[in-house]
Amino acid sequence: MNLSAHDVSRPPEGTAGAAAGSRLRAIDTLLADRGQLFRALFVAAPIPKALVDLDGHLLVVNDALCTMTGRTPEDMVGRHVDLLAHPDEAPVPDRGDGPLDPWLRVDGERRLRRADGSELWATQSHEVVHTNTGTPQFVVLSLVDVTDRRRAEEDLVRRAFTDPLTGLPNRRALNDRLNHALALSRRRGLQVGLVHLNLDRFQAVNDVLGNEAGDQLLIQVADRLRWSTRVEDTAVRLGGDEFLILAEDVEDLDGLRTMADRLLGVLDDPFLIGKREIVLSASVGLTLGSDVAPDDLLRQAHAALTRAKADGSRARIEVHDGGLSDSEVDQLQLEADLRNALESDELRLFYQPIVSLHDETLLGYEALIRWQHPTRGLLPPGAFLTAAEDNRLTSRLGVWVLRQACFDAAGWPAGLRVHVNISARHLAEPGFAELVTDALAESGLPPERLELEITESTALFAADATLQAVSEVTDAGVTLALDDFGTGYSAITALHRLPIHTVKIDRSFVADVVTEPSTAALVQGLVQLGLGMGLQVIAEGIEDLDQADWLREHGCEMAQGYAFGRPAPLPTTIPSTGDVDLTGTLPPGEVTVQDVLDGEAVVASGLPPVPPPQPPATRAMTVDELISEGLPTEDRRLEQE
C-alpha cells in the first residue's frame, strides 16, 4: 500500500498544528525517496543486519554487521552465510521443508567467528520478504551480539563449580563428577577410589605467617596435586586445608594406596613461602567402592582420614574398614554437644590467682575456660578445643570468655585485675576492638583492670589490621600481656611490635630454674630484659616455694602457679588484696588432680614440649620446627591451661 501525507487527517490550525504539519511534510519527503528509507531502516541501523537470497548468499550487509564480524562488505557480499559460522559448530541439516537455506532457519543463539578467528555469540532471527503475489523474495537476517552476557553466564557457572583460590573443582563439582564416575564404574566392572588429604599443622602457618602466606601454600599444594594426578582423575579442594582426589577405574586397594604414597611424595619437597622454605606433610584417608551412594563413599573417606589424624601422627594413611570406631562416634557426639554448650549455659570460667612475690598479696586472676558437660563432667580445654576448631566455634568461645570475665571482675575489689587469653584467630577478626569496648561498657569494668594475653609469636607475625585493633584497645586503657615469653626466637622484636605492658615467663623455664644452671641464667636474663624495658614480669608454673624464693631473689615481682592456687570456680566472696589465702585447693565437685594436670599439660593437645629458643634456621623447616620457634597452633594458649 502506498502512503502519502495527503492520506493523513490534518491537525487543527495553530502552533501545534504547524509542528504536526512539518512532521507530515518530512514523511512525504522520506516516502518519496525509498532509497533514503532503506538507508535509515537498514544500512544505518545499529543492529547487525543482512539481506540474503533464498539460497543463503549475502546480498547486502550493513555497517553494524561489518563491525561485529570484523569484515568488509566486499568480504561478505556474494558469499554464503555459513561464512560467519564457527568451524566447531555442527552443520545445519537440510530438512527439505521449504525454499530457504537451512542456515537461514536457525533462530536463537549461535556461535560465530570473526575475521580474526576470535569467537562471538549472537542471537539470530530472520524475516522472509515476499513479493506482491506472495512469492518469497529474500530474507532479512538480524544478529544481536550476546557475547558479554554469554561469558558472564559461563563465568557464573565456572565460579559455582570452581574453588576461587586454587582453581580446582569444588565440593559442588565433586558431587556431579562422583555420581558420573560411580555410574561408569558399575558398567565397566571397576571401582571408584577416594583419597582424602588433610594438611598437617597447616593452621600454625596460616595463623602466624598470615592468611596471605596460607593462601600461597594452598595454591602450591593444589598445583602439585593437579599435575601429579592421572588424566581420568579429579583433584578437588573441599575447603580449608582439605583436598580430595577422585580416582576412576581403580582395580584394587593396592593401586589406590600406591597413588596415595605418590601424592605424599609430591608434597615432600619444600614449599617456598616468601623467603622461607616450609616442609609440609598430609594425613590421608582412603576408600574404594562402586555399588555405593556418593554421600556414603565420602563419609567413608572422611572416617578413614579421622583415624589417620586421631593419635597426632603425621603423613599417616588409613583405609576405611567398614564402620566408625567407638572413639570416632564419641568425637562426633562431642562436636554435636559443643554446638549447644553456649546456649545451654554449660561453659564455666575457672580463675587462677596472680600474686606478688614480695608480700604474697593477691593482684588478680587469669580466666581459664572449662566445659561442664551434662554427662561427661567437667572437661578441660584440651578435651574439647579440637571439636571447637572443627565446628568453627573458637571465636564464639573467645567472645563468651571475654564478656563473662569482664562481668565477673566488675564485682571484685578495685585493686584486682583479670587476665583473658586471646587467640591469634580471634584477634585478627574484624570488629575485635569494638567487642572489647562493648564488653567493658556493658559490664562496667574499668579498662585498666583488663589485661589481654597473647602469645609471643602472635605479636611477631601479627598483620597490620591486628596491630591496629590492639592499638585501639590499648589506647582505651586496656593493657597487653605477652604470654609464653622466651619461647620464640625473637622476644625483643615481639616487645617492639605491640604496646606490651606485662611479660609472662613460660612455665617450661620455671620448672628447672632451681636445678638447671643454664635455665636459671636464661630466666634471669628474661627477667632483667623485662624490667629493663619498664615492664611487669610474671613467672608462670611455680609449683614449690624453692622456685618462688629463687625468682624473688632474682628480681621477679609476680607469680602464678599451683604453689599459690589452682584454677578454681569464682569464689563466693572475693578477698581484698591484703588478706588473700594463698593456700591452693582443688575446685569442688568431681575434679581431681589428674583432671587439672590433663587440662594444663601441653601434651593434652598433641603439641610437643616447647624447647628453648633456637637461632633462625636457614634450611627448609618443618611445621613442628616453626612451632618450636614460637609459631602457635590454633588457640594454643587455651589448650595449655
XYZ file of C-alpha atoms in Angstrom:
641
model
C 0.000 0.000 0.000
C 1.220 3.457 -0.952
C 1.013 6.066 1.806
C 1.345 9.814 1.420
C 0.907 12.803 3.674
C -2.449 13.560 2.000
C -3.918 10.334 3.379
C -3.403 11.530 6.960
C -6.014 13.800 8.538
C -4.856 17.378 9.047
C -4.401 18.742 12.583
C -6.094 21.961 13.719
C -4.580 25.327 12.989
C -2.192 26.907 15.476
C 1.262 26.302 16.888
C 0.714 22.563 17.498
C -0.843 22.190 14.090
C 2.117 23.883 12.450
C 4.549 21.464 14.153
C 2.492 18.446 13.081
C 2.373 19.778 9.559
C 6.149 19.989 9.473
C 6.398 16.322 10.517
C 3.974 15.273 7.778
C 5.955 17.121 5.148
C 9.066 15.246 6.333
C 7.216 11.948 5.881
C 6.227 12.986 2.382
C 9.864 13.642 1.527
C 11.052 10.318 3.034
C 8.418 8.222 1.303
C 9.122 9.946 -1.949
C 12.676 8.554 -1.898
C 12.675 4.866 -0.922
C 16.433 4.842 -1.013
C 16.541 7.173 1.967
C 14.064 4.947 3.836
C 16.155 1.858 3.120
C 19.271 3.578 4.380
C 17.530 4.763 7.555
C 15.933 1.414 8.451
C 18.636 -0.989 7.230
C 22.032 0.433 6.307
C 22.297 2.820 9.271
C 20.520 0.539 11.773
C 22.529 -0.134 14.989
C 21.558 -3.825 14.842
C 23.706 -6.030 12.537
C 21.561 -6.949 9.515
C 21.922 -8.590 6.100
C 19.721 -9.133 3.045
C 20.168 -12.757 1.976
C 18.775 -14.591 -1.022
C 16.799 -17.779 -0.502
C 19.917 -19.897 -1.164
C 21.754 -18.266 1.697
C 24.037 -15.884 -0.187
C 24.585 -12.424 1.241
C 23.212 -9.623 -0.939
C 23.601 -6.517 1.229
C 25.192 -6.063 4.663
C 25.011 -3.034 6.940
C 27.817 -1.310 8.822
C 26.843 -2.829 12.183
C 27.307 -6.361 10.796
C 30.697 -5.417 9.367
C 31.778 -4.047 12.751
C 30.575 -7.111 14.637
C 32.266 -9.646 12.335
C 35.392 -7.637 11.529
C 34.765 -7.973 7.769
C 34.165 -5.532 4.937
C 31.147 -5.629 2.596
C 33.453 -6.867 -0.173
C 34.452 -9.830 2.069
C 30.841 -10.892 2.599
C 28.622 -9.918 -0.341
C 28.161 -12.896 -2.651
C 29.439 -15.381 -0.032
C 27.254 -17.963 1.689
C 26.042 -17.088 5.169
C 27.940 -20.058 6.643
C 30.996 -17.805 6.273
C 30.020 -16.413 9.689
C 29.650 -19.786 11.415
C 32.214 -21.072 13.917
C 34.110 -24.069 12.466
C 33.403 -26.164 15.556
C 29.653 -25.830 15.120
C 27.876 -28.822 13.599
C 26.410 -28.341 10.104
C 22.713 -27.484 9.962
C 20.751 -30.383 8.427
C 18.553 -29.638 5.408
C 15.044 -30.806 6.276
C 13.795 -30.119 2.774
C 10.601 -28.463 4.047
C 10.873 -25.127 2.303
C 12.748 -22.926 -0.160
C 15.031 -21.368 2.470
C 18.624 -22.415 3.023
C 18.840 -24.299 6.373
C 21.258 -21.709 7.821
C 18.541 -19.056 7.462
C 16.043 -21.034 9.531
C 18.308 -21.144 12.599
C 16.789 -18.785 15.148
C 18.305 -18.401 18.614
C 21.865 -18.260 19.917
C 24.682 -19.204 17.546
C 28.435 -19.346 17.926
C 30.146 -17.312 15.198
C 33.695 -16.474 14.226
C 35.115 -13.065 13.444
C 37.606 -12.409 10.653
C 40.489 -12.532 13.156
C 39.433 -16.002 14.343
C 38.005 -14.910 17.692
C 34.736 -16.320 18.942
C 31.467 -14.495 19.499
C 27.899 -15.436 20.310
C 24.877 -13.856 18.624
C 21.116 -14.246 18.714
C 19.867 -14.779 15.132
C 16.399 -14.047 13.773
C 15.068 -13.881 10.234
C 12.111 -12.454 8.354
C 11.094 -13.514 4.830
C 10.130 -10.658 2.468
C 7.540 -11.609 -0.157
C 6.525 -10.075 -3.482
C 3.024 -8.673 -4.080
C 1.997 -12.143 -5.297
C 3.201 -13.791 -2.053
C 6.318 -15.407 -3.500
C 9.356 -15.427 -1.150
C 11.871 -12.914 -2.492
C 14.693 -12.611 0.040
C 15.372 -12.799 3.791
C 16.248 -10.051 6.289
C 18.720 -11.595 8.735
C 19.275 -9.889 12.114
C 22.087 -10.739 14.553
C 22.445 -9.358 18.102
C 25.831 -9.761 19.832
C 25.326 -11.523 23.209
C 28.957 -12.460 23.812
C 29.273 -10.476 27.054
C 26.123 -11.990 28.534
C 27.147 -15.482 27.464
C 30.587 -15.114 29.033
C 29.073 -13.729 32.240
C 26.792 -16.768 32.456
C 29.702 -19.127 31.812
C 31.729 -17.313 34.467
C 28.920 -17.746 36.982
C 28.763 -21.454 36.214
C 32.540 -21.733 36.479
C 32.534 -19.927 39.818
C 29.804 -22.176 41.122
C 31.880 -25.280 40.410
C 35.427 -23.965 40.979
C 37.358 -23.075 44.104
C 38.243 -19.371 43.636
C 41.618 -19.623 45.395
C 43.190 -22.699 43.801
C 41.193 -23.088 40.586
C 40.437 -26.719 41.456
C 36.895 -28.106 41.241
C 34.993 -27.536 44.475
C 32.675 -29.715 46.549
C 29.708 -28.957 44.300
C 31.608 -30.093 41.215
C 32.743 -33.205 43.104
C 29.150 -34.309 43.647
C 28.432 -34.248 39.899
C 31.669 -35.999 38.930
C 31.352 -38.607 41.659
C 27.826 -39.528 40.518
C 29.080 -39.852 36.943
C 32.137 -41.878 37.970
C 30.088 -44.326 40.053
C 27.641 -44.849 37.165
C 30.529 -45.644 34.787
C 32.240 -47.922 37.300
C 29.189 -50.151 37.574
C 29.101 -50.592 33.779
C 32.837 -51.240 33.487
C 33.129 -53.546 36.468
C 35.776 -51.349 38.129
C 35.735 -49.225 41.276
C 35.983 -45.564 42.272
C 38.615 -44.557 44.812
C 38.738 -41.500 47.053
C 41.957 -40.111 48.516
C 41.048 -37.584 51.236
C 44.013 -35.405 52.303
C 44.306 -33.014 55.226
C 47.472 -30.935 55.646
C 49.274 -31.488 58.963
C 49.721 -28.398 61.135
C 48.613 -26.040 58.379
C 46.828 -23.782 60.858
C 50.135 -22.947 62.574
C 51.462 -21.473 59.318
C 48.210 -19.731 58.465
C 47.657 -18.113 61.855
C 51.183 -16.855 62.364
C 52.587 -16.089 58.923
C 49.224 -14.660 57.912
C 46.328 -15.526 55.645
C 48.205 -14.461 52.518
C 51.029 -16.900 53.258
C 48.487 -19.610 53.999
C 46.749 -18.941 50.691
C 50.065 -19.164 48.833
C 50.730 -22.511 50.456
C 47.299 -23.855 49.484
C 47.793 -22.711 45.877
C 51.142 -24.505 45.673
C 49.650 -27.685 47.165
C 46.795 -27.548 44.642
C 49.229 -27.130 41.743
C 51.218 -30.183 42.812
C 48.094 -32.300 43.184
C 46.802 -31.117 39.812
C 49.848 -32.125 37.787
C 50.524 -35.337 39.720
C 47.127 -36.979 39.105
C 46.102 -39.031 36.092
C 44.065 -37.502 33.277
C 40.997 -39.504 34.294
C 41.273 -38.437 37.960
C 39.987 -35.223 39.538
C 41.729 -33.180 42.233
C 39.225 -31.248 44.378
C 39.564 -28.687 47.151
C 36.902 -29.379 49.745
C 37.661 -26.256 51.784
C 40.245 -25.044 54.271
C 43.275 -27.340 54.111
C 41.342 -30.403 52.886
C 41.747 -31.853 49.394
C 40.343 -34.950 47.721
C 41.384 -36.984 44.695
C 38.595 -38.778 42.822
C 40.264 -41.744 41.119
C 38.259 -43.542 38.412
C 38.767 -47.109 37.135
C 40.693 -48.380 40.180
C 41.240 -52.135 40.204
C 42.034 -52.718 43.874
C 43.101 -51.144 47.137
C 46.803 -51.665 46.440
C 46.551 -49.415 43.407
C 44.790 -46.725 45.441
C 47.396 -46.943 48.216
C 50.171 -46.600 45.624
C 48.506 -43.413 44.390
C 48.315 -42.057 47.957
C 52.008 -42.801 48.544
C 52.881 -40.977 45.338
C 50.825 -37.930 46.353
C 52.509 -37.762 49.749
C 55.854 -37.942 47.985
C 54.875 -34.981 45.809
C 54.311 -32.939 48.985
C 57.718 -33.846 50.446
C 59.663 -31.171 48.570
C 59.865 -27.834 50.442
C 57.317 -25.126 49.694
C 58.697 -21.612 49.206
C 56.582 -19.047 51.081
C 58.144 -15.616 50.731
C 61.778 -16.182 51.620
C 61.053 -19.148 53.879
C 61.023 -22.819 52.878
C 58.394 -24.945 54.619
C 58.286 -28.743 54.692
C 54.706 -29.966 54.922
C 53.001 -33.334 55.241
C 49.435 -34.600 54.959
C 47.299 -37.266 56.587
C 45.270 -39.424 54.210
C 42.039 -41.413 54.331
C 41.283 -43.973 51.588
C 38.113 -45.709 50.496
C 37.050 -47.742 47.469
C 33.657 -48.699 46.064
C 31.245 -48.876 43.151
C 27.806 -50.009 44.295
C 27.521 -47.314 46.971
C 25.836 -43.932 47.331
C 28.116 -40.895 46.735
C 27.498 -39.448 50.203
C 28.316 -42.785 51.824
C 31.597 -43.032 49.918
C 32.552 -39.506 51.003
C 31.721 -40.318 54.635
C 33.888 -43.414 54.450
C 36.866 -41.393 53.195
C 36.377 -38.809 55.946
C 36.147 -41.508 58.607
C 39.421 -43.015 57.415
C 41.046 -39.559 57.500
C 39.789 -39.009 61.047
C 41.530 -42.221 62.149
C 44.718 -41.160 60.379
C 44.830 -37.962 62.445
C 43.468 -39.397 65.693
C 46.776 -40.027 67.510
C 48.508 -36.851 66.322
C 50.899 -38.625 63.947
C 51.839 -37.164 60.534
C 51.748 -38.392 56.929
C 49.704 -41.402 58.001
C 47.447 -43.349 55.612
C 44.317 -45.103 56.882
C 41.838 -47.211 54.897
C 38.114 -47.316 55.607
C 37.313 -50.661 57.199
C 33.524 -50.587 57.039
C 32.482 -48.653 60.124
C 33.220 -45.950 62.652
C 35.292 -46.752 65.705
C 33.951 -46.059 69.186
C 36.325 -43.099 69.531
C 35.094 -41.588 66.246
C 31.475 -41.936 67.290
C 32.377 -40.368 70.629
C 34.137 -37.443 68.957
C 31.201 -36.816 66.615
C 28.862 -36.745 69.595
C 31.171 -34.344 71.420
C 31.165 -31.986 68.429
C 27.366 -32.072 68.316
C 27.154 -31.397 72.080
C 29.519 -28.433 71.814
C 27.191 -26.663 69.399
C 24.645 -26.444 72.215
C 27.090 -25.730 75.052
C 26.843 -21.947 74.750
C 23.053 -21.865 74.506
C 22.706 -24.394 77.341
C 24.915 -22.423 79.757
C 27.394 -25.273 80.141
C 30.623 -23.258 79.870
C 32.441 -22.197 83.013
C 35.302 -19.881 83.890
C 37.916 -21.029 86.374
C 40.267 -18.463 87.858
C 43.906 -18.903 88.887
C 45.389 -16.263 91.228
C 48.292 -13.995 90.292
C 50.202 -12.853 93.374
C 53.007 -10.542 94.426
C 56.172 -12.452 95.323
C 57.302 -9.634 97.617
C 54.464 -9.783 100.175
C 52.228 -12.574 98.817
C 49.236 -10.333 98.216
C 46.640 -11.066 95.569
C 46.933 -8.975 92.395
C 44.338 -10.569 90.147
C 43.170 -13.731 88.373
C 43.665 -15.362 84.995
C 40.389 -16.573 83.428
C 40.510 -20.171 82.096
C 37.680 -21.889 80.237
C 36.091 -25.211 81.253
C 33.060 -27.133 79.937
C 30.581 -28.614 82.406
C 29.323 -31.381 80.126
C 25.952 -32.788 81.227
C 27.149 -36.430 81.096
C 30.956 -36.319 80.868
C 31.513 -33.972 83.782
C 33.979 -31.096 83.890
C 36.165 -31.019 80.771
C 39.479 -29.123 80.428
C 40.166 -27.197 77.195
C 42.365 -29.943 75.762
C 39.326 -32.232 75.680
C 37.128 -30.023 73.500
C 39.113 -27.339 71.661
C 39.703 -29.672 68.707
C 35.943 -30.100 68.445
C 35.600 -26.309 68.600
C 38.029 -25.899 65.690
C 36.181 -28.500 63.624
C 32.902 -26.626 64.201
C 34.350 -23.112 63.672
C 33.428 -22.232 67.261
C 36.755 -20.933 68.598
C 35.820 -17.279 68.093
C 32.423 -17.750 69.716
C 34.121 -19.310 72.719
C 36.563 -16.394 72.849
C 33.700 -13.865 72.841
C 31.991 -15.704 75.696
C 35.187 -15.856 77.789
C 35.905 -12.138 77.319
C 32.401 -10.985 78.220
C 31.980 -13.347 81.164
C 35.383 -12.439 82.598
C 34.567 -8.723 82.428
C 31.223 -9.190 84.183
C 32.828 -11.375 86.895
C 35.727 -8.987 87.500
C 33.405 -5.971 87.741
C 32.284 -7.284 91.140
C 35.799 -7.717 92.561
C 37.637 -5.241 94.795
C 39.014 -2.319 92.816
C 42.645 -3.435 93.046
C 42.185 -6.796 91.317
C 42.775 -7.283 87.592
C 41.532 -10.023 85.255
C 43.716 -11.612 82.562
C 41.986 -13.037 79.449
C 43.733 -15.126 76.775
C 43.101 -14.075 73.168
C 43.799 -16.470 70.286
C 45.550 -15.331 67.115
C 42.446 -16.089 65.051
C 40.122 -14.120 67.326
C 42.466 -11.131 67.488
C 42.649 -10.954 63.687
C 38.873 -10.885 63.156
C 37.192 -7.601 62.157
C 35.470 -5.813 64.999
C 37.686 -7.125 67.798
C 38.320 -3.649 69.255
C 34.576 -2.930 69.292
C 33.966 -6.271 71.015
C 36.327 -5.357 73.871
C 34.857 -1.863 74.175
C 31.302 -3.237 74.341
C 32.232 -5.871 76.956
C 33.779 -3.212 79.189
C 30.879 -0.789 78.765
C 28.182 -3.393 79.443
C 29.946 -4.880 82.470
C 31.135 -1.583 83.958
C 34.695 -2.908 84.352
C 37.291 -0.103 84.102
C 39.605 -0.700 81.100
C 42.753 -0.567 83.239
C 41.590 -3.680 85.136
C 41.506 -5.846 81.985
C 44.702 -7.379 80.612
C 44.616 -9.322 77.338
C 47.192 -12.089 76.946
C 48.627 -13.011 73.553
C 51.477 -15.343 72.640
C 54.874 -14.017 71.663
C 54.584 -15.431 68.158
C 51.219 -13.718 67.642
C 52.929 -10.412 68.380
C 55.768 -11.251 65.994
C 53.638 -12.083 62.977
C 50.501 -10.009 63.553
C 49.052 -8.414 60.433
C 48.549 -4.659 60.131
C 44.819 -4.996 60.848
C 45.632 -6.885 64.050
C 48.129 -4.245 65.135
C 45.513 -1.556 64.549
C 42.914 -3.407 66.646
C 45.375 -3.843 69.515
C 46.361 -0.182 69.315
C 42.711 0.890 69.613
C 42.168 -1.356 72.628
C 45.283 -0.215 74.498
C 44.555 3.441 73.724
C 41.304 2.926 75.632
C 43.248 1.832 78.732
C 43.318 -1.981 78.400
C 46.771 -3.473 78.967
C 48.500 -6.194 76.970
C 50.497 -9.158 78.273
C 52.978 -11.216 76.253
C 52.434 -14.853 77.215
C 54.983 -17.690 76.880
C 57.764 -15.087 76.957
C 61.077 -16.549 75.832
C 59.742 -19.484 73.807
C 60.089 -17.633 70.489
C 63.257 -16.779 68.634
C 62.910 -13.009 68.720
C 61.488 -11.821 72.027
C 62.811 -8.265 71.648
C 61.117 -7.922 68.248
C 57.832 -9.010 69.817
C 58.181 -6.350 72.522
C 58.622 -3.612 69.932
C 55.734 -4.602 67.644
C 52.976 -4.044 70.201
C 52.383 -1.835 73.283
C 53.250 -4.600 75.787
C 52.586 -3.925 79.482
C 53.444 -7.329 81.016
C 55.577 -10.347 80.075
C 54.859 -13.840 81.418
C 57.862 -16.182 81.588
C 56.837 -19.602 80.305
C 56.408 -22.500 82.734
C 58.856 -24.646 80.740
C 61.690 -22.445 82.045
C 60.422 -22.023 85.593
C 60.212 -25.804 86.148
C 64.020 -26.189 86.012
C 65.098 -22.822 87.341
C 66.481 -24.289 90.608
C 68.117 -27.430 89.216
C 69.467 -26.351 85.825
C 72.079 -23.552 85.796
C 71.609 -22.877 82.081
C 67.869 -22.468 82.544
C 68.453 -20.263 85.584
C 70.711 -17.984 83.558
C 68.106 -17.759 80.790
C 65.277 -16.904 83.198
C 67.412 -14.297 84.944
C 68.127 -12.723 81.571
C 64.427 -12.675 80.667
C 63.529 -11.071 83.997
C 66.163 -8.377 83.594
C 65.114 -7.775 79.980
C 61.512 -7.192 81.003
C 62.358 -4.987 83.981
C 64.894 -3.043 81.960
C 62.169 -2.146 79.460
C 59.871 -0.956 82.242
C 57.525 -3.959 82.003
C 55.835 -6.025 84.666
C 57.156 -9.616 84.846
C 55.077 -12.650 85.878
C 56.565 -16.134 86.255
C 54.146 -18.963 85.366
C 54.017 -22.539 86.567
C 55.526 -22.125 90.063
C 54.867 -25.372 91.909
C 57.026 -25.110 95.034
C 58.455 -22.480 97.365
C 62.054 -23.065 96.224
C 61.154 -21.808 92.780
C 59.305 -18.839 94.316
C 62.289 -17.941 96.526
C 64.732 -18.099 93.608
C 62.544 -15.872 91.446
C 62.037 -13.358 94.255
C 65.781 -13.165 94.869
C 66.455 -12.524 91.170
C 64.029 -9.644 90.800
C 60.782 -11.268 89.597
C 57.879 -9.451 91.221
C 54.780 -11.506 90.361
C 53.943 -15.197 90.096
C 51.267 -17.691 89.106
C 51.163 -21.435 89.691
C 49.950 -24.351 91.805
C 52.066 -23.158 94.738
C 49.670 -20.216 95.121
C 46.399 -21.628 93.842
C 44.979 -23.971 91.251
C 42.365 -22.908 88.700
C 39.007 -22.924 90.513
C 35.488 -21.537 90.141
C 34.886 -17.970 91.164
C 34.746 -17.723 94.991
C 31.517 -16.583 96.565
C 33.413 -13.790 98.327
C 36.473 -12.291 96.677
C 39.099 -11.384 99.289
C 40.742 -7.999 99.339
C 44.260 -7.583 98.002
C 45.711 -7.646 101.512
C 44.149 -10.699 103.132
C 44.042 -13.387 100.411
C 44.642 -17.001 101.476
C 47.256 -18.340 99.073
C 46.788 -21.990 100.030
C 45.852 -23.711 96.766
C 42.863 -26.064 96.831
C 41.093 -28.118 94.207
C 37.785 -26.848 92.862
C 34.803 -28.595 94.449
C 32.957 -31.411 92.741
C 34.349 -34.264 90.652
C 37.572 -32.531 89.619
C 40.718 -34.467 90.508
C 44.384 -33.563 90.451
C 44.717 -35.531 87.222
C 41.860 -33.507 85.674
C 43.764 -30.302 86.305
C 47.046 -31.752 85.103
C 45.362 -33.032 81.938
C 43.946 -29.579 81.319
C 47.280 -27.847 81.787
C 49.638 -30.304 80.100
C 50.644 -29.301 76.604
C 50.578 -32.920 75.502
C 46.804 -32.953 76.051
C 46.504 -31.072 72.785
C 49.044 -33.185 70.920
C 51.741 -30.482 70.992
C 55.377 -31.270 71.826
C 57.046 -29.515 74.761
C 58.303 -26.065 73.788
C 62.133 -26.061 73.660
C 64.420 -23.119 74.473
C 64.873 -20.522 71.736
C 66.972 -21.512 68.740
C 68.627 -19.314 66.089
C 66.653 -18.916 62.863
C 67.096 -21.875 60.518
C 68.471 -21.417 57.036
C 67.289 -24.761 55.718
C 63.737 -25.823 54.925
C 61.709 -26.030 58.139
C 59.001 -28.433 59.172
C 55.845 -27.032 60.718
C 56.912 -28.562 64.046
C 60.127 -26.552 63.872
C 58.102 -23.441 63.171
C 56.026 -24.151 66.249
C 59.176 -24.711 68.326
C 60.265 -21.229 67.282
C 57.098 -19.872 68.783
C 54.553 -20.173 65.980
C 51.262 -21.125 67.658
C 48.707 -23.685 66.673
C 45.045 -22.690 66.915
C 44.221 -21.462 70.414
C 47.443 -22.924 71.812
C 47.265 -20.845 74.976
C 43.811 -22.118 75.945
C 44.924 -25.703 75.340
C 47.821 -25.274 77.763
C 45.601 -24.126 80.587
